[in-house]
mmCIF file of C-alpha atoms in Angstrom:
data_model
loop_
_atom_site.group_PDB
_atom_site.id
_atom_site.type_symbol
_atom_site.label_atom_id
_atom_site.label_comp_id
_atom_site.label_asym_id
_atom_site.label_seq_id
_atom_site.Cartn_x
_atom_site.Cartn_y
_atom_site.Cartn_z
ATOM 1 C CA MET A 181 187.552 55.898 141.366
ATOM 2 C CA ASP A 182 184.212 57.572 141.940
ATOM 3 C CA LEU A 183 183.438 57.487 138.223
ATOM 4 C CA TYR A 184 184.089 53.754 137.872
ATOM 5 C CA ALA A 185 182.292 52.721 141.065
ATOM 6 C CA PRO A 186 178.723 52.654 139.602
ATOM 7 C CA ILE A 187 179.990 50.782 136.534
ATOM 8 C CA THR A 188 181.634 48.097 138.672
ATOM 9 C CA ILE A 189 178.486 47.824 140.815
ATOM 10 C CA ILE A 190 176.365 47.412 137.664
ATOM 11 C CA ILE A 191 178.782 44.798 136.272
ATOM 12 C CA VAL A 192 178.801 42.860 139.554
ATOM 13 C CA PHE A 193 175.002 42.912 139.799
ATOM 14 C CA THR A 194 174.616 41.828 136.178
ATOM 15 C CA ILE A 195 177.076 38.951 136.727
ATOM 16 C CA LEU A 196 175.251 37.877 139.884
ATOM 17 C CA PHE A 197 171.886 38.149 138.117
ATOM 18 C CA ALA A 198 173.213 36.115 135.179
ATOM 19 C CA LEU A 199 174.569 33.417 137.501
ATOM 20 C CA LEU A 200 171.280 33.344 139.420
ATOM 21 C CA PHE A 201 169.319 33.130 136.157
ATOM 22 C CA ILE A 202 171.542 30.293 134.878
ATOM 23 C CA PHE A 203 171.173 28.464 138.212
ATOM 24 C CA ILE A 204 167.368 28.827 138.177
ATOM 25 C CA PHE A 205 167.327 27.789 134.495
ATOM 26 C CA PHE A 206 169.286 24.579 135.177
ATOM 27 C CA VAL A 207 167.155 23.816 138.254
ATOM 28 C CA VAL A 208 163.967 24.208 136.194
ATOM 29 C CA ILE A 209 165.376 22.022 133.394
ATOM 30 C CA LEU A 210 166.407 19.310 135.856
ATOM 31 C CA PHE A 211 163.034 19.555 137.614
ATOM 32 C CA PHE A 212 161.088 19.152 134.368
ATOM 33 C CA PHE A 213 163.451 16.350 133.296
ATOM 34 C CA PHE A 214 162.822 14.386 136.499
ATOM 35 C CA VAL A 215 159.080 15.101 136.295
ATOM 36 C CA ILE A 216 159.002 13.758 132.730
ATOM 37 C CA VAL A 217 161.083 10.722 133.731
ATOM 38 C CA PHE A 218 158.978 9.859 136.780
ATOM 39 C CA LEU A 219 155.587 10.607 135.205
ATOM 40 C CA VAL A 220 156.138 9.247 131.686
ATOM 41 C CA LEU A 221 158.959 6.732 131.465
ATOM 42 C CA ILE A 222 158.517 4.917 134.777
ATOM 43 C CA PRO A 223 154.739 4.289 134.479
ATOM 44 C CA TRP A 224 154.855 3.496 130.753
ATOM 45 C CA TYR A 225 157.931 1.247 130.685
ATOM 46 C CA PRO A 226 156.369 -1.743 132.553
ATOM 47 C CA LEU A 227 153.208 -1.361 130.469
ATOM 48 C CA TYR A 228 155.298 -1.316 127.279
ATOM 49 C CA ALA A 229 157.297 -4.361 128.416
ATOM 50 C CA PHE A 230 154.063 -6.155 129.380
ATOM 51 C CA ASN A 231 152.468 -5.412 126.001
ATOM 52 C CA ASN A 232 155.655 -6.424 124.207
ATOM 53 C CA ARG A 233 155.703 -9.735 126.112
ATOM 54 C CA ILE A 234 152.033 -10.367 125.206
ATOM 55 C CA PHE A 235 152.771 -9.492 121.574
ATOM 56 C CA GLN A 236 155.747 -11.866 121.414
ATOM 57 C CA HIS A 237 153.742 -14.608 123.145
ATOM 58 C CA ALA A 238 150.812 -14.175 120.740
ATOM 59 C CA ARG A 239 153.206 -14.122 117.803
ATOM 60 C CA PHE A 240 154.918 -17.329 118.936
ATOM 61 C CA VAL A 241 151.618 -19.076 119.691
ATOM 62 C CA HIS A 242 149.932 -18.109 116.450
#
């Protein structure tokens, strides 16, 4: 039991470190995803729709 105790402690700490790393990894991915969505898609989508409406209007007029 004394021989396997450090091995089990190392395994438990590696599992906890892996779970913590995976959790931090998913949090960072979600954070960058929401940053990209709020900084790129939300400001550019009304501008794209506005330009598309102007382009269709100019195409129909001319």
